[in-house]
Tab-separated table of C-alpha atoms in Angstrom:
chain	number	residue	atom	x	y	z
N	175	MET	CA	-6.507	-17.925	-16.119
N	176	GLU	CA	-4.933	-19.294	-19.269
N	177	CYS	CA	-6.248	-16.606	-21.635
N	178	GLY	CA	-3.388	-14.260	-20.749
N	179	ARG	CA	-5.453	-11.071	-20.228
N	180	CYS	CA	-4.026	-10.715	-16.717
N	181	GLU	CA	-0.532	-10.821	-18.188
N	182	GLU	CA	-1.412	-8.152	-20.756
N	183	ALA	CA	-2.767	-5.899	-17.987
N	184	CYS	CA	0.184	-6.405	-15.612
N	185	PRO	CA	2.592	-3.422	-15.555
N	186	ALA	CA	5.296	-5.568	-13.937
N	187	TRP	CA	5.112	-8.043	-16.841
N	188	ALA	CA	5.078	-5.184	-19.387
N	189	SER	CA	8.238	-3.702	-17.857
N	190	GLY	CA	10.132	-6.993	-18.142
N	191	LYS	CA	9.958	-8.032	-14.507
N	192	PRO	CA	9.673	-11.769	-13.765
N	193	LEU	CA	5.987	-11.620	-12.796
N	194	SER	CA	3.292	-13.268	-14.879
N	195	PRO	CA	0.006	-13.545	-12.947
N	196	LYS	CA	-1.025	-16.284	-15.347
N	197	ALA	CA	2.180	-18.281	-14.757
N	198	VAL	CA	1.811	-17.979	-10.971
N	199	VAL	CA	-1.597	-19.668	-11.043
N	200	VAL	CA	-0.694	-22.222	-13.733
N	201	ASP	CA	2.604	-23.149	-12.034
N	202	LEU	CA	0.950	-23.545	-8.639
N	203	ARG	CA	-1.804	-25.685	-10.159
N	204	GLN	CA	0.805	-27.882	-11.828
N	205	ALA	CA	2.762	-28.187	-8.583
N	206	MET	CA	-0.389	-29.367	-6.810
N	207	THR	CA	-0.783	-32.233	-9.295
N	208	GLU	CA	2.819	-33.413	-8.791
N	209	ARG	CA	3.685	-35.901	-6.105
N	210	PRO	CA	3.899	-34.185	-2.680
N	211	ALA	CA	7.072	-32.242	-1.905
N	212	ALA	CA	8.480	-32.612	-5.413
N	213	ARG	CA	9.398	-28.905	-5.347
N	214	ALA	CA	9.212	-26.277	-2.655
N	215	LEU	CA	6.632	-23.565	-3.367
N	216	HIS	CA	8.980	-20.749	-2.378
N	217	GLY	CA	12.070	-20.681	-4.510
N	218	GLY	CA	11.064	-23.843	-6.362
N	219	VAL	CA	7.709	-23.207	-8.002
N	220	ILE	CA	7.566	-19.434	-7.479
N	221	GLY	CA	10.680	-17.328	-6.952
N	222	ALA	CA	10.830	-14.515	-4.425
N	223	ASP	CA	11.747	-12.062	-7.195
N	224	THR	CA	8.480	-12.964	-8.927
N	225	LEU	CA	6.462	-12.281	-5.780
N	226	TRP	CA	8.204	-8.975	-5.000
N	227	ALA	CA	7.725	-7.777	-8.598
N	228	CYS	CA	3.977	-7.435	-7.935
N	229	THR	CA	2.952	-3.909	-6.915
N	230	MET	CA	-0.582	-5.019	-5.935
N	231	CYS	CA	-1.922	-2.433	-8.390
N	232	GLN	CA	-5.007	-4.590	-9.087
N	233	ALA	CA	-4.670	-4.300	-12.894
N	234	CYS	CA	-4.955	-8.084	-13.268
N	235	VAL	CA	-8.152	-8.016	-11.198
N	236	GLN	CA	-9.774	-5.024	-12.881
N	237	ASP	CA	-8.885	-5.914	-16.470
N	238	ALA	CA	-9.005	-9.693	-16.324
N	239	GLY	CA	-10.813	-10.714	-13.140
N	240	ALA	CA	-7.689	-12.468	-11.848
N	241	ASP	CA	-8.539	-12.195	-8.153
N	242	ARG	CA	-7.019	-15.623	-7.561
N	243	ALA	CA	-3.591	-14.570	-8.875
N	244	ARG	CA	-3.510	-11.488	-6.643
N	245	ASP	CA	-4.632	-13.491	-3.613
N	246	LEU	CA	-2.042	-16.212	-4.202
N	247	ILE	CA	0.759	-13.677	-4.606
N	248	SER	CA	-0.338	-11.877	-1.443
N	249	ASP	CA	-0.460	-15.117	0.555
N	250	LEU	CA	2.937	-16.265	-0.720
N	251	ARG	CA	4.467	-12.880	0.134
N	252	ARG	CA	2.923	-13.019	3.596
N	253	HIS	CA	4.802	-16.272	4.129
N	254	LEU	CA	8.086	-14.672	3.003
N	255	VAL	CA	7.580	-11.771	5.404
N	256	GLY	CA	6.773	-14.204	8.217
N	257	GLU	CA	10.019	-16.033	7.483
N	258	GLY	CA	11.954	-12.751	7.559
N	259	GLN	CA	12.742	-12.912	3.850
N	260	ILE	CA	12.250	-9.246	3.114
N	261	ALA	CA	15.078	-6.890	2.163
N	262	GLY	CA	15.867	-3.696	0.325
N	263	PRO	CA	13.297	-0.909	-0.100
N	264	PRO	CA	10.349	-3.010	1.179
N	265	ALA	CA	12.206	-3.788	4.413
N	266	LYS	CA	13.177	-0.136	4.818
N	267	ALA	CA	9.554	0.975	4.285
N	268	MET	CA	8.310	-1.538	6.855
N	269	ALA	CA	10.880	-0.394	9.412
N	270	SER	CA	9.878	3.232	8.797
N	271	VAL	CA	6.194	2.428	9.346
N	272	GLY	CA	7.121	0.859	12.671
N	273	ARG	CA	9.378	3.725	13.806
N	274	GLN	CA	7.992	6.887	12.193
N	275	PHE	CA	4.419	5.742	11.385
N	276	ASN	CA	4.962	6.338	7.654
N	277	PRO	CA	6.828	4.401	4.946
N	278	TYR	CA	8.934	7.444	4.011
N	279	GLY	CA	10.702	7.541	7.378
N	280	ARG	CA	9.904	11.221	7.852
N	281	PRO	CA	9.133	12.736	11.280
N	282	ALA	CA	5.582	13.637	12.274
N	283	THR	CA	6.661	17.286	12.478
N	284	GLU	CA	6.847	17.291	8.650
N	285	ARG	CA	3.301	15.943	8.101
N	286	LEU	CA	1.936	19.404	7.305
N	287	ALA	CA	4.872	20.622	5.209
N	288	TRP	CA	2.814	19.961	2.054
N	289	SER	CA	0.399	22.716	3.086
N	290	ALA	CA	2.956	25.558	3.256
N	291	GLY	CA	1.233	28.835	2.331
N	292	LEU	CA	-2.278	27.335	2.423
N	293	PRO	CA	-4.797	27.885	5.207
N	294	VAL	CA	-5.217	24.284	6.352
N	295	PRO	CA	-7.156	23.940	9.608
N	296	THR	CA	-6.237	21.185	12.034
N	297	VAL	CA	-8.566	19.534	14.517
N	298	GLU	CA	-6.964	21.731	17.197
N	299	THR	CA	-7.521	25.022	15.337
N	300	ASN	CA	-11.001	24.052	14.066
N	301	PRO	CA	-12.538	21.688	16.653
N	302	ASP	CA	-16.038	22.216	15.193
N	303	PHE	CA	-15.114	20.794	11.765
N	304	GLU	CA	-17.770	18.926	9.809
N	305	TYR	CA	-15.425	16.785	7.688
N	306	LEU	CA	-12.067	15.265	8.533
N	307	LEU	CA	-9.682	15.264	5.581
N	308	TRP	CA	-7.447	12.214	5.806
N	309	VAL	CA	-4.298	13.286	3.967
N	310	GLY	CA	-2.395	10.002	4.115
N	311	CYS	CA	1.312	9.299	3.872
N	312	ALA	CA	1.734	9.800	0.134
N	313	ALA	CA	0.072	13.224	0.078
N	314	ALA	CA	1.975	14.268	3.175
N	315	PHE	CA	5.441	13.255	1.954
N	316	ASP	CA	5.517	12.526	-1.805
N	317	PRO	CA	5.945	15.753	-3.845
N	318	ARG	CA	3.754	14.461	-6.693
N	319	ALA	CA	0.879	13.568	-4.371
N	320	GLN	CA	1.289	16.804	-2.422
N	321	LYS	CA	0.054	18.705	-5.477
N	322	VAL	CA	-3.184	16.714	-5.329
N	323	ALA	CA	-3.651	17.451	-1.617
N	324	ARG	CA	-3.019	21.165	-2.183
N	325	SER	CA	-5.552	21.266	-5.024
N	326	LEU	CA	-8.118	19.424	-2.914
N	327	VAL	CA	-7.716	21.897	-0.050
N	328	GLN	CA	-8.186	24.801	-2.468
N	329	LEU	CA	-11.381	23.182	-3.773
N	330	LEU	CA	-12.675	22.603	-0.238
N	331	HIS	CA	-12.099	26.258	0.614
N	332	GLU	CA	-13.770	27.361	-2.631
N	333	ALA	CA	-16.785	25.169	-1.790
N	334	GLN	CA	-16.794	26.563	1.770
N	335	VAL	CA	-16.527	23.116	3.329
N	336	ASN	CA	-15.875	23.081	7.070
N	337	PHE	CA	-12.986	20.618	7.306
N	338	ALA	CA	-9.868	19.882	9.327
N	339	VAL	CA	-6.838	17.611	9.116
N	340	LEU	CA	-5.104	15.678	11.887
N	341	GLY	CA	-1.702	17.081	10.930
N	342	ARG	CA	1.149	15.688	12.997
N	343	GLU	CA	-1.328	13.427	14.853
N	344	GLU	CA	-2.083	11.471	11.666
N	345	ARG	CA	-0.498	8.005	11.397
N	346	CYS	CA	-0.005	5.504	8.588
N	347	THR	CA	-3.034	3.333	7.905
N	348	GLY	CA	-0.767	0.336	7.368
N	349	ASP	CA	-1.831	-0.124	3.755
N	350	VAL	CA	1.790	-0.248	2.561
N	351	ALA	CA	2.565	-2.975	5.083
N	352	ARG	CA	-0.570	-4.918	4.125
N	353	ARG	CA	0.264	-4.717	0.431
N	354	LEU	CA	3.781	-5.971	1.130
N	355	GLY	CA	2.395	-8.879	3.143
N	356	ASP	CA	3.184	-7.814	6.710
N	357	GLU	CA	-0.140	-8.215	8.449
N	358	SER	CA	1.230	-7.606	11.958
N	359	CYS	CA	2.771	-4.249	11.001
N	360	SER	CA	-0.461	-3.358	9.200
N	361	ARG	CA	-2.540	-4.188	12.297
N	362	ASN	CA	-0.198	-2.162	14.523
N	363	SER	CA	-0.486	0.857	12.202
N	364	ARG	CA	-4.278	0.608	12.162
N	365	ALA	CA	-4.296	0.397	15.976
N	366	GLN	CA	-2.086	3.503	16.232
N	367	THR	CA	-4.355	5.315	13.749
N	368	SER	CA	-7.487	4.510	15.717
N	369	ARG	CA	-5.863	5.914	18.891
N	370	SER	CA	-4.935	9.234	17.276
Protein backbone atom coordinates (compact mmCIF):
# COMPACT_ATOMS: atom_id res chain seq x y z
CA MET A 1 0.00 0.00 0.00
CA GLU A 2 2.93 2.35 0.38
CA CYS A 3 3.95 2.40 -3.30
CA GLY A 4 1.38 5.09 -4.09
CA ARG A 5 -0.10 3.51 -7.26
CA CYS A 6 -3.57 3.64 -5.70
CA GLU A 7 -3.12 7.37 -5.14
CA GLU A 8 -2.04 7.88 -8.76
CA ALA A 9 -5.13 6.01 -9.98
CA CYS A 10 -7.60 7.81 -7.68
CA PRO A 11 -9.66 10.49 -9.50
CA ALA A 12 -10.64 12.07 -6.17
CA TRP A 13 -6.95 12.53 -5.27
CA ALA A 14 -6.18 13.85 -8.78
CA SER A 15 -8.94 16.46 -8.47
CA GLY A 16 -7.57 17.79 -5.18
CA LYS A 17 -10.09 16.18 -2.86
CA PRO A 18 -8.84 15.06 0.58
CA LEU A 19 -8.84 11.34 -0.28
CA SER A 20 -5.65 9.33 -0.53
CA PRO A 21 -6.35 5.58 -0.50
CA LYS A 22 -2.76 5.04 0.57
CA ALA A 23 -3.06 7.47 3.50
CA VAL A 24 -6.31 5.84 4.67
CA VAL A 25 -4.61 2.46 5.06
CA VAL A 26 -1.33 3.84 6.44
CA ASP A 27 -3.11 6.13 8.93
CA LEU A 28 -5.38 3.34 10.15
CA ARG A 29 -2.40 1.00 10.54
CA GLN A 30 -0.56 3.65 12.55
CA ALA A 31 -3.62 4.26 14.72
CA MET A 32 -3.79 0.54 15.50
CA THR A 33 -0.21 0.60 16.84
CA GLU A 34 -0.93 3.55 19.16
CA ARG A 35 -2.20 3.01 22.66
CA PRO A 36 -5.97 2.27 22.64
CA ALA A 37 -8.32 5.23 22.25
CA ALA A 38 -5.52 7.71 21.57
CA ARG A 39 -7.59 9.12 18.68
CA ALA A 40 -11.08 8.41 17.45
CA LEU A 41 -11.17 6.71 14.04
CA HIS A 42 -13.93 8.97 12.73
CA GLY A 43 -12.91 12.59 12.75
CA GLY A 44 -9.58 11.81 14.41
CA VAL A 45 -7.70 9.40 12.18
CA ILE A 46 -9.93 9.68 9.10
CA GLY A 47 -12.14 12.70 8.44
CA ALA A 48 -15.66 12.39 7.09
CA ASP A 49 -14.73 14.60 4.13
CA THR A 50 -12.05 12.06 3.21
CA LEU A 51 -14.55 9.19 3.29
CA TRP A 52 -17.22 11.05 1.29
CA ALA A 53 -14.65 12.07 -1.35
CA CYS A 54 -14.47 8.43 -2.52
CA THR A 55 -16.79 7.69 -5.45
CA MET A 56 -16.23 3.91 -5.17
CA CYS A 57 -15.09 3.95 -8.80
CA GLN A 58 -12.72 1.01 -8.17
CA ALA A 59 -9.74 2.71 -9.86
CA CYS A 60 -7.53 1.98 -6.84
CA VAL A 61 -8.53 -1.69 -7.03
CA GLN A 62 -8.17 -2.11 -10.79
CA ASP A 63 -4.93 -0.17 -11.21
CA ALA A 64 -3.20 -0.93 -7.93
CA GLY A 65 -4.96 -3.88 -6.31
CA ALA A 66 -5.95 -1.73 -3.32
CA ASP A 67 -8.99 -3.78 -2.31
CA ARG A 68 -8.20 -3.13 1.34
CA ALA A 69 -8.42 0.66 0.95
CA ARG A 70 -11.81 0.43 -0.78
CA ASP A 71 -13.12 -1.99 1.84
CA LEU A 72 -11.94 0.17 4.73
CA ILE A 73 -13.49 3.30 3.24
CA SER A 74 -16.76 1.46 2.64
CA ASP A 75 -16.85 0.12 6.21
CA LEU A 76 -16.04 3.52 7.71
CA ARG A 77 -18.76 5.17 5.61
CA ARG A 78 -21.24 2.50 6.67
CA HIS A 79 -20.57 3.53 10.26
CA LEU A 80 -21.18 7.21 9.42
CA VAL A 81 -24.48 6.35 7.74
CA GLY A 82 -25.48 4.23 10.74
CA GLU A 83 -24.76 7.19 13.00
CA GLY A 84 -26.87 9.47 10.79
CA GLN A 85 -23.86 11.48 9.66
CA ILE A 86 -24.89 11.87 6.06
CA ALA A 87 -25.91 15.18 4.50
CA GLY A 88 -26.09 17.07 1.24
CA PRO A 89 -26.46 15.29 -2.11
CA PRO A 90 -25.82 11.79 -0.68
CA ALA A 91 -28.61 12.23 1.87
CA LYS A 92 -30.95 13.56 -0.81
CA ALA A 93 -30.16 10.59 -3.09
CA MET A 94 -30.82 8.13 -0.26
CA ALA A 95 -34.14 9.78 0.58
CA SER A 96 -35.13 9.65 -3.10
CA VAL A 97 -34.32 5.93 -3.30
CA GLY A 98 -36.59 5.36 -0.32
CA ARG A 99 -39.47 7.49 -1.64
CA GLN A 100 -39.30 7.29 -5.44
CA PHE A 101 -37.21 4.10 -5.87
CA ASN A 102 -34.49 6.01 -7.73
CA PRO A 103 -31.72 8.38 -6.60
CA TYR A 104 -32.91 11.14 -8.96
CA GLY A 105 -36.21 11.59 -7.14
CA ARG A 106 -38.20 11.27 -10.36
CA PRO A 107 -41.63 9.59 -10.50
CA ALA A 108 -42.05 6.11 -11.95
CA THR A 109 -44.24 7.61 -14.68
CA GLU A 110 -41.07 9.13 -16.19
CA ARG A 111 -39.10 5.84 -16.33
CA LEU A 112 -39.78 5.41 -20.05
CA ALA A 113 -39.30 9.06 -21.06
CA TRP A 114 -35.83 8.17 -22.40
CA SER A 115 -37.45 6.01 -25.09
CA ALA A 116 -39.58 8.76 -26.69
CA GLY A 117 -39.97 8.02 -30.41
CA LEU A 118 -38.48 4.51 -30.15
CA PRO A 119 -40.49 1.29 -30.26
CA VAL A 120 -39.61 -0.07 -26.82
CA PRO A 121 -41.72 -3.06 -25.79
CA THR A 122 -42.66 -3.51 -22.14
CA VAL A 123 -43.39 -6.80 -20.42
CA GLU A 124 -47.09 -5.92 -20.74
CA THR A 125 -46.98 -5.25 -24.50
CA ASN A 126 -44.61 -8.17 -25.24
CA PRO A 127 -45.28 -10.87 -22.61
CA ASP A 128 -43.46 -13.50 -24.73
CA PHE A 129 -40.11 -11.66 -24.62
CA GLU A 130 -36.92 -13.71 -24.61
CA TYR A 131 -34.67 -11.14 -22.92
CA LEU A 132 -35.45 -8.58 -20.24
CA LEU A 133 -33.54 -5.34 -20.72
CA TRP A 134 -32.79 -3.84 -17.32
CA VAL A 135 -32.51 -0.12 -18.04
CA GLY A 136 -31.51 1.06 -14.57
CA CYS A 137 -31.86 4.45 -12.93
CA ALA A 138 -29.05 6.24 -14.76
CA ALA A 139 -30.26 5.27 -18.24
CA ALA A 140 -33.83 6.10 -17.30
CA PHE A 141 -33.14 9.56 -15.87
CA ASP A 142 -29.64 10.85 -16.75
CA PRO A 143 -29.59 12.47 -20.23
CA ARG A 144 -26.04 11.26 -20.94
CA ALA A 145 -26.87 7.64 -20.10
CA GLN A 146 -30.17 7.85 -21.97
CA LYS A 147 -28.22 8.09 -25.22
CA VAL A 148 -26.61 4.74 -24.43
CA ALA A 149 -29.98 3.11 -23.70
CA ARG A 150 -31.45 4.48 -26.94
CA SER A 151 -28.49 3.17 -28.95
CA LEU A 152 -28.77 -0.24 -27.28
CA VAL A 153 -32.47 -0.49 -28.13
CA GLN A 154 -31.72 0.39 -31.76
CA LEU A 155 -29.07 -2.35 -31.86
CA LEU A 156 -31.46 -4.88 -30.32
CA HIS A 157 -34.08 -4.07 -32.95
CA GLU A 158 -31.48 -4.29 -35.72
CA ALA A 159 -30.41 -7.72 -34.41
CA GLN A 160 -34.07 -8.76 -34.17
CA VAL A 161 -33.79 -9.61 -30.48
CA ASN A 162 -37.08 -10.34 -28.73
CA PHE A 163 -36.78 -8.15 -25.63
CA ALA A 164 -38.88 -6.11 -23.23
CA VAL A 165 -38.33 -3.60 -20.44
CA LEU A 166 -40.15 -3.29 -17.12
CA GLY A 167 -40.83 0.41 -17.68
CA ARG A 168 -42.59 2.09 -14.77
CA GLU A 169 -42.46 -1.21 -12.82
CA GLU A 170 -38.65 -1.09 -12.66
CA ARG A 171 -37.14 -0.08 -9.31
CA CYS A 172 -33.68 0.97 -8.15
CA THR A 173 -31.33 -1.92 -7.48
CA GLY A 174 -29.98 -0.12 -4.42
CA ASP A 175 -26.46 0.10 -5.82
CA VAL A 176 -26.26 3.84 -5.10
CA ALA A 177 -27.25 3.24 -1.49
CA ARG A 178 -24.75 0.38 -1.16
CA ARG A 179 -21.94 2.48 -2.58
CA LEU A 180 -22.77 5.28 -0.15
CA GLY A 181 -22.73 2.83 2.76
CA ASP A 182 -26.43 2.46 3.53
CA GLU A 183 -26.91 -1.28 3.57
CA SER A 184 -30.49 -1.16 4.89
CA CYS A 185 -31.67 1.13 2.08
CA SER A 186 -29.81 -1.07 -0.40
CA ARG A 187 -31.52 -4.21 0.94
CA ASN A 188 -34.93 -2.52 0.81
CA SER A 189 -34.37 -1.49 -2.82
CA ARG A 190 -33.30 -5.01 -3.77
CA ALA A 191 -36.41 -6.41 -2.05
CA GLN A 192 -38.65 -3.97 -3.94
CA THR A 193 -36.89 -4.90 -7.21
CA SER A 194 -37.41 -8.61 -6.66
CA ARG A 195 -41.15 -8.01 -6.09
CA SER A 196 -41.61 -6.06 -9.32
